[in-house]
Amino acid sequence: MRSRYDIRAVFTAAPDATKPLPFFARHLGLHGIDPEIAHLCRYKNLTRERLREKGIPQPHCVRPPAMSKPSPRPGNRFSIALKATDNSGSRGFSRIDRKEDLTPAAFQRAATTETTGIVIVEELLLPRPGTIAEQSSRPLV
């Protein structure tokens, strides 16, 4: 097929197609991402697990109704995120600013928007007032 159509590269900008694309590239004998790495990157809980194995601190991954009750770092507000493991576009994302809002329903909201049933619990890194910043997160360790 590659020689018949002179295919030299494959590419996707769609997050849902990143998993099959490496298999297609491998089948055509093209350079590309290893299919195992693509699989790990598609599921945030697996990515976190692999990075944790390599000694890099990672956020908690829990399966509702089990809940993690993180506490804020000294001097910081209580601001965490609950995230689905296999969605993009912030589906299932919840920002929790008060301990009282960290409820089974909040965990369930994140868990029902994805396929693994696992929820990532991360401390939010908040921008400084008066600045423009992308919202990101860091592990609760």
GROMACS .gro file of C-alpha atoms in nm:
model
  141
    1MET     CA    1   0.000   0.000   0.000
    2ARG     CA    2   0.282   0.244   0.091
    3SER     CA    3   0.460   0.203  -0.243
    4ARG     CA    4   0.136   0.209  -0.441
    5TYR     CA    5   0.036   0.546  -0.293
    6ASP     CA    6   0.382   0.679  -0.200
    7ILE     CA    7   0.279   0.743   0.163
    8ARG     CA    8   0.565   0.912   0.343
    9ALA     CA    9   0.407   1.018   0.671
   10VAL     CA   10   0.091   0.993   0.878
   11PHE     CA   11  -0.041   1.259   1.112
   12THR     CA   12  -0.343   1.337   1.324
   13ALA     CA   13  -0.448   1.645   1.516
   14ALA     CA   14  -0.750   1.467   1.662
   15PRO     CA   15  -0.695   1.335   2.016
   16ASP     CA   16  -0.921   1.035   1.957
   17ALA     CA   17  -0.705   0.911   1.668
   18THR     CA   18  -0.368   0.919   1.844
   19LYS     CA   19  -0.393   0.556   1.956
   20PRO     CA   20  -0.447   0.380   1.618
   21LEU     CA   21  -0.213   0.606   1.422
   22PRO     CA   22   0.113   0.450   1.553
   23PHE     CA   23  -0.009   0.105   1.444
   24PHE     CA   24  -0.082   0.244   1.097
   25ALA     CA   25   0.264   0.403   1.078
   26ARG     CA   26   0.429   0.081   1.194
   27HIS     CA   27   0.231  -0.121   0.938
   28LEU     CA   28   0.352   0.111   0.662
   29GLY     CA   29   0.712   0.099   0.786
   30LEU     CA   30   0.714   0.469   0.875
   31HIS     CA   31   0.881   0.634   1.173
   32GLY     CA   32   0.641   0.718   1.451
   33ILE     CA   33   0.546   0.692   1.812
   34ASP     CA   34   0.565   0.347   1.966
   35PRO     CA   35   0.210   0.205   1.997
   36GLU     CA   36   0.266   0.126   2.367
   37ILE     CA   37   0.359   0.489   2.438
   38ALA     CA   38   0.053   0.609   2.245
   39HIS     CA   39  -0.163   0.379   2.458
   40LEU     CA   40  -0.006   0.509   2.781
   41CYS     CA   41  -0.060   0.869   2.673
   42ARG     CA   42  -0.425   0.805   2.588
   43TYR     CA   43  -0.500   0.696   2.946
   44LYS     CA   44  -0.378   0.947   3.204
   45ASN     CA   45  -0.387   0.691   3.485
   46LEU     CA   46  -0.143   0.466   3.293
   47THR     CA   47   0.080   0.764   3.217
   48ARG     CA   48   0.080   0.855   3.588
   49GLU     CA   49   0.159   0.494   3.682
   50ARG     CA   50   0.456   0.475   3.443
   51LEU     CA   51   0.596   0.809   3.559
   52ARG     CA   52   0.551   0.705   3.926
   53GLU     CA   53   0.749   0.384   3.850
   54LYS     CA   54   1.029   0.606   3.722
   55GLY     CA   55   1.035   0.804   4.049
   56ILE     CA   56   0.845   1.113   3.932
   57PRO     CA   57   0.581   1.221   4.188
   58GLN     CA   58   0.231   1.188   4.044
   59PRO     CA   59  -0.124   1.271   4.150
   60HIS     CA   60  -0.353   1.017   4.310
   61CYS     CA   61  -0.574   0.804   4.087
   62VAL     CA   62  -0.881   0.667   4.265
   63ARG     CA   63  -1.184   0.463   4.172
   64PRO     CA   64  -1.512   0.603   4.314
   65PRO     CA   65  -1.674   0.568   4.557
   66ALA     CA   66  -1.331   0.553   4.726
   67MET     CA   67  -1.229   0.911   4.786
   68SER     CA   68  -0.897   1.070   4.861
   69LYS     CA   69  -0.919   1.350   5.116
   70PRO     CA   70  -0.617   1.562   5.027
   71SER     CA   71  -0.517   1.849   5.244
   72PRO     CA   72  -0.377   2.176   5.112
   73ARG     CA   73  -0.009   2.248   5.126
   74PRO     CA   74   0.094   2.483   5.406
   75GLY     CA   75   0.012   2.841   5.312
   76ASN     CA   76  -0.202   2.738   5.013
   77ARG     CA   77  -0.576   2.741   4.963
   78PHE     CA   78  -0.756   2.414   4.917
   79SER     CA   79  -0.784   2.400   4.537
   80ILE     CA   80  -0.786   2.066   4.361
   81ALA     CA   81  -0.904   1.919   4.034
   82LEU     CA   82  -1.090   1.597   3.973
   83LYS     CA   83  -1.025   1.470   3.620
   84ALA     CA   84  -1.129   1.180   3.403
   85THR     CA   85  -0.842   0.961   3.283
   86ASP     CA   86  -0.922   0.917   2.915
   87ASN     CA   87  -1.096   1.233   2.799
   88SER     CA   88  -0.977   1.550   2.640
   89GLY     CA   89  -1.139   1.889   2.624
   90SER     CA   90  -1.182   1.897   3.003
   91ARG     CA   91  -1.479   1.659   3.001
   92GLY     CA   92  -1.532   1.540   3.357
   93PHE     CA   93  -1.309   1.813   3.503
   94SER     CA   94  -1.420   1.965   3.832
   95ARG     CA   95  -1.245   2.237   4.024
   96ILE     CA   96  -1.294   2.198   4.398
   97ASP     CA   97  -1.211   2.496   4.620
   98ARG     CA   98  -1.369   2.382   4.947
   99LYS     CA   99  -1.330   2.052   5.131
  100GLU     CA  100  -1.708   2.036   5.168
  101ASP     CA  101  -1.744   2.015   4.789
  102LEU     CA  102  -1.522   1.707   4.769
  103THR     CA  103  -1.817   1.467   4.768
  104PRO     CA  104  -1.893   1.125   4.619
  105ALA     CA  105  -2.107   1.305   4.359
  106ALA     CA  106  -1.807   1.515   4.248
  107PHE     CA  107  -1.600   1.198   4.203
  108GLN     CA  108  -1.885   1.028   4.020
  109ARG     CA  109  -1.917   1.323   3.777
  110ALA     CA  110  -1.557   1.272   3.667
  111ALA     CA  111  -1.586   0.893   3.659
  112THR     CA  112  -1.896   0.884   3.438
  113THR     CA  113  -1.742   1.089   3.157
  114GLU     CA  114  -1.480   0.829   3.073
  115THR     CA  115  -1.426   0.455   3.035
  116THR     CA  116  -1.181   0.350   3.308
  117GLY     CA  117  -1.386   0.448   3.613
  118ILE     CA  118  -1.072   0.604   3.762
  119VAL     CA  119  -1.048   0.967   3.872
  120ILE     CA  120  -0.728   1.170   3.900
  121VAL     CA  121  -0.705   1.399   4.204
  122GLU     CA  122  -0.459   1.686   4.159
  123GLU     CA  123  -0.375   2.004   4.341
  124LEU     CA  124  -0.435   2.304   4.117
  125LEU     CA  125  -0.158   2.548   4.044
  126LEU     CA  126  -0.332   2.881   4.037
  127PRO     CA  127  -0.208   3.185   3.845
  128ARG     CA  128  -0.094   3.491   4.031
  129PRO     CA  129  -0.354   3.768   4.038
  130GLY     CA  130  -0.325   4.006   3.743
  131THR     CA  131  -0.145   3.756   3.519
  132ILE     CA  132  -0.259   3.546   3.228
  133ALA     CA  133  -0.177   3.181   3.278
  134GLU     CA  134  -0.287   2.840   3.168
  135GLN     CA  135  -0.448   2.641   3.447
  136SER     CA  136  -0.243   2.335   3.529
  137SER     CA  137  -0.198   2.096   3.812
  138ARG     CA  138   0.063   1.919   4.018
  139PRO     CA  139   0.065   1.599   4.224
  140LEU     CA  140  -0.053   1.592   4.582
  141VAL     CA  141   0.253   1.446   4.756
   0.00000   0.00000   0.00000
